[in-house]
């Protein structure tokens, strides 16, 4: 198992460590609900250094990214980031990722930890026809996510960069807590605002300590992967491996907004046909109508008990106090307000399709 540079720090803070994507990662510290509310109401910090980072450079860098991803890289200016996904050539998704435009011929790509090797192989395969310079910096870089309504005030204490001038999905490079060349990005997967910062491994402990100290007056808490999951699910954000994978298309997953047909890309014709003809299932949000917690893999049925889909993510929402989830359901049942049933221990528990985000 790999360890991030902050492993010893997590252990000293009493974190419960679990295996995740080949790493020993903190799943929780004080408790999921407490960490969840810290991010929604104050500020929390996550060590997400297990994520992968690639650099794509050279005259053909843009052409490569344009072809392997669904979103339109042409719309990126220097200092702007973009959410996209990699089609696998068979109508599924290799991974979802963020592309940062660092300079005219330099891009920074952030991928999911569990998919680093798969993504690298996939992009490298297509790069044979483009010839961009690829660098896998995943083992050299760390990533901290400072999230919540007090995240900006916390981080602002540590940098001369005016954070209020960095718009959502934009970034800059600056000095944080005396550490130069930090990528400071107005992104995150909690839906509560904040920043993600990327830097070299050797600076991880220094930056972690500085952030904890800066956020002390706001009640900052270190947060684990469990709270990250409940936070993203309350906002209806997809998690690779649960809600999207090699068998799901972006159009089924509600990611049509990052699938741009004004350029050529892998699986373009297949997705265009799907768009024209419609898909047979769609990813929807649902709320339980009785006290119950839906889980990944539970079957979704109609009033007669016929199988119409499957739960991909589910939890008890800390903010709403009810069971919420995402599921692929047959299109006849995907409209907001539709009554569906989740099979939990051989009982069909009523649920209702709702618009996301849940909170």
mmCIF file of C-alpha atoms in Angstrom:
data_model
loop_
_atom_site.group_PDB
_atom_site.id
_atom_site.type_symbol
_atom_site.label_atom_id
_atom_site.label_comp_id
_atom_site.label_asym_id
_atom_site.label_seq_id
_atom_site.Cartn_x
_atom_site.Cartn_y
_atom_site.Cartn_z
ATOM 1 C CA UNK A 1 0.000 0.000 0.000
ATOM 2 C CA UNK A 2 1.217 3.497 -0.826
ATOM 3 C CA UNK A 3 1.132 6.310 1.718
ATOM 4 C CA UNK A 4 0.776 10.047 1.185
ATOM 5 C CA UNK A 5 3.430 12.322 2.757
ATOM 6 C CA UNK A 6 0.866 13.099 5.483
ATOM 7 C CA UNK A 7 0.348 9.508 6.667
ATOM 8 C CA UNK A 8 2.104 10.014 10.010
ATOM 9 C CA UNK A 9 0.158 13.239 10.559
ATOM 10 C CA UNK A 10 -3.162 11.423 10.074
ATOM 11 C CA UNK A 11 -2.176 8.627 12.457
ATOM 12 C CA UNK A 12 -1.084 11.153 15.112
ATOM 13 C CA UNK A 13 -4.504 12.845 14.803
ATOM 14 C CA UNK A 14 -6.254 9.546 15.493
ATOM 15 C CA UNK A 15 -7.603 9.039 11.987
ATOM 16 C CA UNK A 16 -9.073 5.692 11.065
ATOM 17 C CA UNK A 17 -6.930 4.543 8.141
ATOM 18 C CA UNK A 18 -8.331 2.305 5.403
ATOM 19 C CA UNK A 19 -7.076 0.938 2.069
ATOM 20 C CA UNK A 20 -8.342 3.062 -0.836
ATOM 21 C CA UNK A 21 -7.134 3.028 -4.456
ATOM 22 C CA UNK A 22 -3.839 1.438 -3.409
ATOM 23 C CA UNK A 23 -3.222 3.953 -0.606
ATOM 24 C CA UNK A 24 -3.680 3.928 3.165
ATOM 25 C CA UNK A 25 -6.060 6.864 3.538
ATOM 26 C CA UNK A 26 -7.911 8.548 6.425
ATOM 27 C CA UNK A 27 -11.608 7.635 6.236
ATOM 28 C CA UNK A 28 -12.548 9.724 9.298
ATOM 29 C CA UNK A 29 -11.087 11.536 12.311
ATOM 30 C CA UNK A 30 -13.676 12.840 14.815
ATOM 31 C CA UNK A 31 -16.672 11.388 12.971
ATOM 32 C CA UNK A 32 -18.352 11.611 9.569
ATOM 33 C CA UNK A 33 -21.248 13.854 10.620
ATOM 34 C CA UNK A 34 -19.033 16.289 12.518
ATOM 35 C CA UNK A 35 -16.599 16.549 9.607
ATOM 36 C CA UNK A 36 -19.479 16.915 7.130
ATOM 37 C CA UNK A 37 -20.999 19.840 9.049
ATOM 38 C CA UNK A 38 -17.583 21.480 9.474
ATOM 39 C CA UNK A 39 -17.340 21.718 5.668
ATOM 40 C CA UNK A 40 -20.946 22.820 5.149
ATOM 41 C CA UNK A 41 -20.850 25.486 7.889
ATOM 42 C CA UNK A 42 -17.178 26.374 8.552
ATOM 43 C CA UNK A 43 -14.079 24.849 6.971
ATOM 44 C CA UNK A 44 -12.459 21.441 6.588
ATOM 45 C CA UNK A 45 -9.217 20.209 5.062
ATOM 46 C CA UNK A 46 -8.788 16.960 3.125
ATOM 47 C CA UNK A 47 -5.597 15.174 2.149
ATOM 48 C CA UNK A 48 -6.371 13.970 -1.372
ATOM 49 C CA UNK A 49 -2.748 13.468 -2.418
ATOM 50 C CA UNK A 50 -3.635 10.011 -3.748
ATOM 51 C CA UNK A 51 -5.140 11.665 -6.850
ATOM 52 C CA UNK A 52 -3.132 11.466 -10.068
ATOM 53 C CA UNK A 53 -1.473 14.368 -11.889
ATOM 54 C CA UNK A 54 -0.229 14.411 -15.484
ATOM 55 C CA UNK A 55 1.373 17.189 -17.510
ATOM 56 C CA UNK A 56 0.565 17.327 -21.233
ATOM 57 C CA UNK A 57 2.845 19.675 -23.167
ATOM 58 C CA UNK A 58 3.954 20.709 -26.635
ATOM 59 C CA UNK A 59 2.406 21.885 -29.931
ATOM 60 C CA UNK A 60 0.091 18.843 -30.028
ATOM 61 C CA UNK A 61 -0.986 18.928 -26.367
ATOM 62 C CA UNK A 62 -4.326 20.579 -27.061
ATOM 63 C CA UNK A 63 -5.093 18.318 -30.029
ATOM 64 C CA UNK A 64 -4.511 15.214 -27.907
ATOM 65 C CA UNK A 65 -6.731 16.399 -25.038
ATOM 66 C CA UNK A 66 -9.365 17.561 -27.499
ATOM 67 C CA UNK A 67 -9.566 14.090 -29.010
ATOM 68 C CA UNK A 68 -9.454 11.913 -25.866
ATOM 69 C CA UNK A 69 -11.920 14.032 -23.845
ATOM 70 C CA UNK A 70 -15.580 14.945 -24.365
ATOM 71 C CA UNK A 71 -15.389 18.625 -23.378
ATOM 72 C CA UNK A 72 -14.075 21.359 -25.697
ATOM 73 C CA UNK A 73 -10.521 22.311 -24.707
ATOM 74 C CA UNK A 74 -10.689 25.215 -27.202
ATOM 75 C CA UNK A 75 -12.782 27.165 -24.683
ATOM 76 C CA UNK A 76 -9.983 27.084 -22.091
ATOM 77 C CA UNK A 77 -7.932 30.224 -21.498
ATOM 78 C CA UNK A 78 -4.706 30.247 -19.477
ATOM 79 C CA UNK A 79 -5.648 30.007 -15.812
ATOM 80 C CA UNK A 80 -8.935 28.208 -16.434
ATOM 81 C CA UNK A 81 -9.935 24.613 -15.603
ATOM 82 C CA UNK A 82 -12.496 22.288 -17.148
ATOM 83 C CA UNK A 83 -14.360 19.165 -16.040
ATOM 84 C CA UNK A 84 -14.393 16.430 -18.691
ATOM 85 C CA UNK A 85 -14.339 12.673 -19.156
ATOM 86 C CA UNK A 86 -12.474 10.108 -21.264
ATOM 87 C CA UNK A 87 -14.666 7.881 -23.461
ATOM 88 C CA UNK A 88 -13.282 4.348 -23.732
ATOM 89 C CA UNK A 89 -14.060 3.708 -27.420
ATOM 90 C CA UNK A 90 -16.959 1.388 -26.545
ATOM 91 C CA UNK A 91 -19.417 3.982 -25.264
ATOM 92 C CA UNK A 92 -18.272 3.892 -21.640
ATOM 93 C CA UNK A 93 -16.119 6.164 -19.478
ATOM 94 C CA UNK A 94 -12.456 5.518 -18.642
ATOM 95 C CA UNK A 95 -12.464 8.279 -16.009
ATOM 96 C CA UNK A 96 -13.696 11.767 -15.199
ATOM 97 C CA UNK A 97 -11.005 14.401 -14.724
ATOM 98 C CA UNK A 98 -10.106 18.078 -14.599
ATOM 99 C CA UNK A 99 -7.945 19.742 -17.253
ATOM 100 C CA UNK A 100 -6.059 22.920 -16.290
ATOM 101 C CA UNK A 101 -4.582 25.186 -18.970
ATOM 102 C CA UNK A 102 -1.239 26.356 -17.544
ATOM 103 C CA UNK A 103 0.064 28.005 -20.739
ATOM 104 C CA UNK A 104 -0.550 27.888 -24.477
ATOM 105 C CA UNK A 105 1.184 24.544 -24.879
ATOM 106 C CA UNK A 106 1.031 23.226 -21.317
ATOM 107 C CA UNK A 107 -1.869 21.468 -19.585
ATOM 108 C CA UNK A 108 -2.182 19.921 -16.124
ATOM 109 C CA UNK A 109 -4.557 16.958 -15.813
ATOM 110 C CA UNK A 110 -5.931 15.614 -12.514
ATOM 111 C CA UNK A 111 -7.348 12.073 -12.504
ATOM 112 C CA UNK A 112 -8.867 9.697 -9.968
ATOM 113 C CA UNK A 113 -6.447 7.736 -7.796
ATOM 114 C CA UNK A 114 -7.855 4.326 -8.713
ATOM 115 C CA UNK A 115 -7.457 5.100 -12.429
ATOM 116 C CA UNK A 116 -3.937 6.576 -12.637
ATOM 117 C CA UNK A 117 -2.367 3.631 -14.507
ATOM 118 C CA UNK A 118 -5.475 3.036 -16.650
ATOM 119 C CA UNK A 119 -5.726 6.709 -17.648
ATOM 120 C CA UNK A 120 -2.019 6.946 -18.381
ATOM 121 C CA UNK A 121 -2.182 3.905 -20.657
ATOM 122 C CA UNK A 122 -5.333 5.180 -22.373
ATOM 123 C CA UNK A 123 -4.006 8.686 -23.073
ATOM 124 C CA UNK A 124 -0.572 7.317 -24.082
ATOM 125 C CA UNK A 125 -2.217 4.969 -26.611
ATOM 126 C CA UNK A 126 -3.916 7.864 -28.408
ATOM 127 C CA UNK A 127 -0.825 10.045 -28.045
ATOM 128 C CA UNK A 128 1.005 7.765 -30.502
ATOM 129 C CA UNK A 129 -0.783 9.662 -33.281
ATOM 130 C CA UNK A 130 -0.278 13.123 -31.732
ATOM 131 C CA UNK A 131 3.185 13.129 -30.131
ATOM 132 C CA UNK A 132 2.579 15.413 -27.146
ATOM 133 C CA UNK A 133 5.009 15.322 -24.224
ATOM 134 C CA UNK A 134 3.438 13.409 -21.320
ATOM 135 C CA UNK A 135 4.723 13.475 -17.733
ATOM 136 C CA UNK A 136 3.212 11.429 -14.913
ATOM 137 C CA UNK A 137 3.852 13.542 -11.796
ATOM 138 C CA UNK A 138 1.470 11.569 -9.542
ATOM 139 C CA UNK A 139 4.189 10.269 -7.205
ATOM 140 C CA UNK A 140 5.847 13.682 -6.809
ATOM 141 C CA UNK A 141 2.820 15.877 -6.084
ATOM 142 C CA UNK A 142 0.457 16.334 -3.150
ATOM 143 C CA UNK A 143 -3.022 17.840 -3.035
ATOM 144 C CA UNK A 144 -4.961 19.451 -0.199
ATOM 145 C CA UNK A 145 -8.606 20.510 -0.477
ATOM 146 C CA UNK A 146 -9.611 23.390 1.812
ATOM 147 C CA UNK A 147 -13.392 23.437 1.625
ATOM 148 C CA UNK A 148 -16.283 25.321 3.200
ATOM 149 C CA UNK A 149 -17.629 28.879 3.656
ATOM 150 C CA UNK A 150 -14.543 29.857 5.709
ATOM 151 C CA UNK A 151 -12.037 28.249 3.316
ATOM 152 C CA UNK A 152 -11.147 31.499 1.538
ATOM 153 C CA UNK A 153 -10.547 33.380 4.801
ATOM 154 C CA UNK A 154 -8.430 30.503 6.082
ATOM 155 C CA UNK A 155 -6.213 30.253 3.001
ATOM 156 C CA UNK A 156 -6.028 34.039 2.507
ATOM 157 C CA UNK A 157 -3.992 34.322 5.717
ATOM 158 C CA UNK A 158 -1.252 32.280 4.051
ATOM 159 C CA UNK A 159 -0.888 33.945 0.652
ATOM 160 C CA UNK A 160 -0.537 37.373 -0.993
ATOM 161 C CA UNK A 161 -2.604 36.108 -3.937
ATOM 162 C CA UNK A 162 -6.033 37.780 -3.852
ATOM 163 C CA UNK A 163 -8.209 34.667 -3.644
ATOM 164 C CA UNK A 164 -11.431 36.608 -4.197
ATOM 165 C CA UNK A 165 -10.211 37.333 -7.741
ATOM 166 C CA UNK A 166 -9.967 33.623 -8.635
ATOM 167 C CA UNK A 167 -13.330 32.672 -10.156
ATOM 168 C CA UNK A 168 -14.866 29.192 -9.867
ATOM 169 C CA UNK A 169 -12.937 26.692 -12.018
ATOM 170 C CA UNK A 170 -10.053 29.135 -12.406
ATOM 171 C CA UNK A 171 -6.601 28.959 -10.837
ATOM 172 C CA UNK A 172 -3.285 30.702 -10.431
ATOM 173 C CA UNK A 173 0.225 29.783 -9.305
ATOM 174 C CA UNK A 174 1.542 31.514 -6.204
ATOM 175 C CA UNK A 175 3.238 31.248 -2.814
ATOM 176 C CA UNK A 176 1.339 29.716 0.116
ATOM 177 C CA UNK A 177 2.790 29.682 3.645
ATOM 178 C CA UNK A 178 6.212 30.484 2.174
ATOM 179 C CA UNK A 179 6.021 27.616 -0.325
ATOM 180 C CA UNK A 180 6.464 28.868 -3.941
ATOM 181 C CA UNK A 181 4.906 27.507 -7.144
ATOM 182 C CA UNK A 182 1.693 26.227 -5.548
ATOM 183 C CA UNK A 183 -1.237 25.721 -7.946
ATOM 184 C CA UNK A 184 -4.166 27.448 -6.207
ATOM 185 C CA UNK A 185 -7.433 26.282 -7.755
ATOM 186 C CA UNK A 186 -11.010 27.392 -7.041
ATOM 187 C CA UNK A 187 -12.351 23.831 -7.305
ATOM 188 C CA UNK A 188 -13.481 21.034 -5.017
ATOM 189 C CA UNK A 189 -15.887 18.137 -4.794
ATOM 190 C CA UNK A 190 -17.924 19.142 -1.752
ATOM 191 C CA UNK A 191 -20.238 21.802 -3.179
ATOM 192 C CA UNK A 192 -19.409 24.141 -0.290
ATOM 193 C CA UNK A 193 -16.816 26.287 -2.047
ATOM 194 C CA UNK A 194 -13.133 26.525 -1.336
ATOM 195 C CA UNK A 195 -9.795 25.744 -2.941
ATOM 196 C CA UNK A 196 -7.580 22.860 -3.916
ATOM 197 C CA UNK A 197 -3.814 23.381 -3.804
ATOM 198 C CA UNK A 198 -1.189 21.306 -5.613
ATOM 199 C CA UNK A 199 2.484 21.262 -4.604
ATOM 200 C CA UNK A 200 5.565 19.067 -4.225
ATOM 201 C CA UNK A 201 5.480 16.246 -1.671
ATOM 202 C CA UNK A 202 8.242 17.695 0.501
ATOM 203 C CA UNK A 203 6.055 20.693 1.381
ATOM 204 C CA UNK A 204 3.006 18.671 2.467
ATOM 205 C CA UNK A 205 3.539 18.698 6.252
ATOM 206 C CA UNK A 206 4.429 22.404 6.300
ATOM 207 C CA UNK A 207 1.319 23.363 4.340
ATOM 208 C CA UNK A 208 -0.993 21.053 6.307
ATOM 209 C CA UNK A 209 0.188 22.516 9.622
ATOM 210 C CA UNK A 210 -0.106 26.085 8.333
ATOM 211 C CA UNK A 211 -3.671 25.507 7.097
ATOM 212 C CA UNK A 212 -4.781 23.871 10.358
ATOM 213 C CA UNK A 213 -3.345 26.795 12.320
ATOM 214 C CA UNK A 214 -4.884 29.413 9.992
ATOM 215 C CA UNK A 215 -8.304 27.779 10.236
ATOM 216 C CA UNK A 216 -8.281 27.299 13.994
ATOM 217 C CA UNK A 217 -10.336 30.425 14.701
ATOM 218 C CA UNK A 218 -13.011 29.188 12.281
ATOM 219 C CA UNK A 219 -13.216 25.696 13.800
ATOM 220 C CA UNK A 220 -11.359 23.894 11.015
ATOM 221 C CA UNK A 221 -11.391 20.101 11.119
ATOM 222 C CA UNK A 222 -9.296 17.538 9.245
ATOM 223 C CA UNK A 223 -11.764 15.509 7.179
ATOM 224 C CA UNK A 224 -11.639 11.999 5.774
ATOM 225 C CA UNK A 225 -12.870 10.221 2.673
ATOM 226 C CA UNK A 226 -16.213 9.272 4.266
ATOM 227 C CA UNK A 227 -17.270 12.910 4.713
ATOM 228 C CA UNK A 228 -15.974 13.698 1.224
ATOM 229 C CA UNK A 229 -18.356 11.043 -0.074
ATOM 230 C CA UNK A 230 -21.447 12.255 1.828
ATOM 231 C CA UNK A 231 -20.667 15.857 0.822
ATOM 232 C CA UNK A 232 -20.344 15.066 -2.902
ATOM 233 C CA UNK A 233 -23.460 12.878 -2.851
ATOM 234 C CA UNK A 234 -25.616 15.621 -1.293
ATOM 235 C CA UNK A 235 -24.638 17.736 -4.326
ATOM 236 C CA UNK A 236 -25.338 14.936 -6.802
ATOM 237 C CA UNK A 237 -21.718 14.738 -8.009
ATOM 238 C CA UNK A 238 -20.726 11.480 -9.746
ATOM 239 C CA UNK A 239 -18.126 9.195 -8.190
ATOM 240 C CA UNK A 240 -16.111 7.097 -10.625
ATOM 241 C CA UNK A 241 -16.557 3.391 -9.956
ATOM 242 C CA UNK A 242 -20.026 3.966 -8.501
ATOM 243 C CA UNK A 243 -22.059 6.307 -10.705
ATOM 244 C CA UNK A 244 -19.909 6.248 -13.836
ATOM 245 C CA UNK A 245 -17.611 3.559 -15.178
ATOM 246 C CA UNK A 246 -16.616 1.678 -18.330
ATOM 247 C CA UNK A 247 -20.239 0.599 -18.887
ATOM 248 C CA UNK A 248 -21.966 4.006 -18.555
ATOM 249 C CA UNK A 249 -22.138 6.746 -21.174
ATOM 250 C CA UNK A 250 -21.890 10.473 -20.344
ATOM 251 C CA UNK A 251 -25.414 10.979 -21.709
ATOM 252 C CA UNK A 252 -26.839 8.295 -19.419
ATOM 253 C CA UNK A 253 -24.967 9.846 -16.493
ATOM 254 C CA UNK A 254 -26.363 13.347 -17.033
ATOM 255 C CA UNK A 255 -22.999 14.560 -18.330
ATOM 256 C CA UNK A 256 -24.305 15.797 -21.665
ATOM 257 C CA UNK A 257 -23.184 19.268 -20.583
ATOM 258 C CA UNK A 258 -19.527 18.191 -20.845
ATOM 259 C CA UNK A 259 -20.070 16.322 -24.134
ATOM 260 C CA UNK A 260 -19.469 18.791 -26.953
ATOM 261 C CA UNK A 261 -20.231 17.757 -30.519
ATOM 262 C CA UNK A 262 -18.576 20.779 -32.183
ATOM 263 C CA UNK A 263 -15.254 18.881 -32.415
ATOM 264 C CA UNK A 264 -13.970 15.373 -33.084
ATOM 265 C CA UNK A 265 -13.411 12.990 -30.159
ATOM 266 C CA UNK A 266 -13.427 9.300 -29.206
ATOM 267 C CA UNK A 267 -16.971 7.814 -29.429
ATOM 268 C CA UNK A 268 -18.411 11.015 -30.920
ATOM 269 C CA UNK A 269 -20.595 9.184 -33.456
ATOM 270 C CA UNK A 270 -21.868 6.728 -30.857
ATOM 271 C CA UNK A 271 -22.835 9.504 -28.431
ATOM 272 C CA UNK A 272 -24.380 11.609 -31.190
ATOM 273 C CA UNK A 273 -26.612 8.648 -32.050
ATOM 274 C CA UNK A 274 -27.558 8.292 -28.382
ATOM 275 C CA UNK A 275 -28.407 11.966 -28.216
ATOM 276 C CA UNK A 276 -30.583 11.708 -31.308
ATOM 277 C CA UNK A 277 -32.365 8.471 -30.397
ATOM 278 C CA UNK A 278 -32.429 8.922 -26.624
ATOM 279 C CA UNK A 279 -30.982 6.648 -23.955
ATOM 280 C CA UNK A 280 -32.805 3.726 -22.327
ATOM 281 C CA UNK A 281 -31.704 4.565 -18.773
ATOM 282 C CA UNK A 282 -30.660 7.656 -16.886
ATOM 283 C CA UNK A 283 -28.892 8.500 -13.657
ATOM 284 C CA UNK A 284 -31.368 10.133 -11.265
ATOM 285 C CA UNK A 285 -31.402 11.375 -7.698
ATOM 286 C CA UNK A 286 -33.923 9.913 -5.281
ATOM 287 C CA UNK A 287 -35.031 10.386 -1.677
ATOM 288 C CA UNK A 288 -36.305 7.595 0.544
ATOM 289 C CA UNK A 289 -39.894 8.051 1.717
ATOM 290 C CA UNK A 290 -39.331 5.892 4.801
ATOM 291 C CA UNK A 291 -36.387 5.718 7.191
ATOM 292 C CA UNK A 292 -33.901 3.558 5.299
ATOM 293 C CA UNK A 293 -30.405 3.858 3.852
ATOM 294 C CA UNK A 294 -29.921 2.931 0.179
ATOM 295 C CA UNK A 295 -26.574 1.393 -0.780
ATOM 296 C CA UNK A 296 -24.574 0.809 -3.956
ATOM 297 C CA UNK A 297 -25.887 -2.229 -5.819
ATOM 298 C CA UNK A 298 -29.414 -2.298 -4.386
ATOM 299 C CA UNK A 299 -32.076 -3.036 -7.002
ATOM 300 C CA UNK A 300 -34.660 -0.429 -8.012
ATOM 301 C CA UNK A 301 -38.152 -1.760 -8.827
ATOM 302 C CA UNK A 302 -41.505 -0.350 -9.883
ATOM 303 C CA UNK A 303 -44.822 -0.643 -7.972
ATOM 304 C CA UNK A 304 -45.322 -4.167 -9.364
ATOM 305 C CA UNK A 305 -41.861 -5.277 -8.264
ATOM 306 C CA UNK A 306 -40.334 -5.312 -11.760
ATOM 307 C CA UNK A 307 -36.634 -4.439 -11.843
ATOM 308 C CA UNK A 308 -36.124 -1.001 -13.443
ATOM 309 C CA UNK A 309 -32.626 -0.094 -12.317
ATOM 310 C CA UNK A 310 -29.857 -0.152 -9.734
ATOM 311 C CA UNK A 311 -28.592 2.144 -6.985
ATOM 312 C CA UNK A 312 -25.080 3.466 -7.662
ATOM 313 C CA UNK A 313 -24.565 5.631 -4.541
ATOM 314 C CA UNK A 314 -26.535 6.037 -1.332
ATOM 315 C CA UNK A 315 -26.244 7.402 2.178
ATOM 316 C CA UNK A 316 -28.095 8.999 5.060
ATOM 317 C CA UNK A 317 -27.869 12.713 4.276
ATOM 318 C CA UNK A 318 -26.405 14.537 7.301
ATOM 319 C CA UNK A 319 -28.079 17.790 6.184
ATOM 320 C CA UNK A 320 -31.550 16.375 5.439
ATOM 321 C CA UNK A 321 -31.654 13.474 7.880
ATOM 322 C CA UNK A 322 -33.097 11.133 5.229
ATOM 323 C CA UNK A 323 -31.787 8.458 2.904
ATOM 324 C CA UNK A 324 -30.668 9.812 -0.479
ATOM 325 C CA UNK A 325 -29.068 8.215 -3.480
ATOM 326 C CA UNK A 326 -28.279 8.079 -7.183
ATOM 327 C CA UNK A 327 -29.527 5.279 -9.412
ATOM 328 C CA UNK A 328 -29.747 4.337 -13.067
ATOM 329 C CA UNK A 329 -33.409 3.786 -13.897
ATOM 330 C CA UNK A 330 -35.306 3.031 -17.088
ATOM 331 C CA UNK A 331 -36.264 6.289 -18.813
ATOM 332 C CA UNK A 332 -39.997 5.679 -18.216
ATOM 333 C CA UNK A 333 -39.307 6.217 -14.495
ATOM 334 C CA UNK A 334 -36.733 9.019 -14.559
ATOM 335 C CA UNK A 335 -38.981 12.067 -14.321
ATOM 336 C CA UNK A 336 -38.864 14.166 -11.152
ATOM 337 C CA UNK A 337 -41.702 13.063 -8.885
ATOM 338 C CA UNK A 338 -41.748 9.451 -10.144
ATOM 339 C CA UNK A 339 -42.388 6.829 -7.463
ATOM 340 C CA UNK A 340 -39.781 4.074 -7.343
ATOM 341 C CA UNK A 341 -38.893 1.402 -4.785
ATOM 342 C CA UNK A 342 -35.507 0.354 -3.444
ATOM 343 C CA UNK A 343 -35.069 -3.307 -2.528
ATOM 344 C CA UNK A 344 -33.544 -3.368 0.949
ATOM 345 C CA UNK A 345 -33.336 -6.789 2.643
ATOM 346 C CA UNK A 346 -36.157 -8.234 0.512
ATOM 347 C CA UNK A 347 -38.455 -5.300 1.227
ATOM 348 C CA UNK A 348 -39.466 -2.780 -1.431
ATOM 349 C CA UNK A 349 -39.009 0.581 0.320
ATOM 350 C CA UNK A 350 -40.693 3.585 -1.360
ATOM 351 C CA UNK A 351 -38.578 6.403 -2.790
ATOM 352 C CA UNK A 352 -39.194 9.383 -5.043
ATOM 353 C CA UNK A 353 -37.126 10.715 -7.951
ATOM 354 C CA UNK A 354 -35.975 14.267 -7.123
ATOM 355 C CA UNK A 355 -33.943 16.997 -8.768
ATOM 356 C CA UNK A 356 -30.313 17.188 -7.687
ATOM 357 C CA UNK A 357 -28.541 18.683 -5.821
ATOM 358 C CA UNK A 358 -30.285 17.330 -2.729
ATOM 359 C CA UNK A 359 -29.118 20.302 -0.638
#
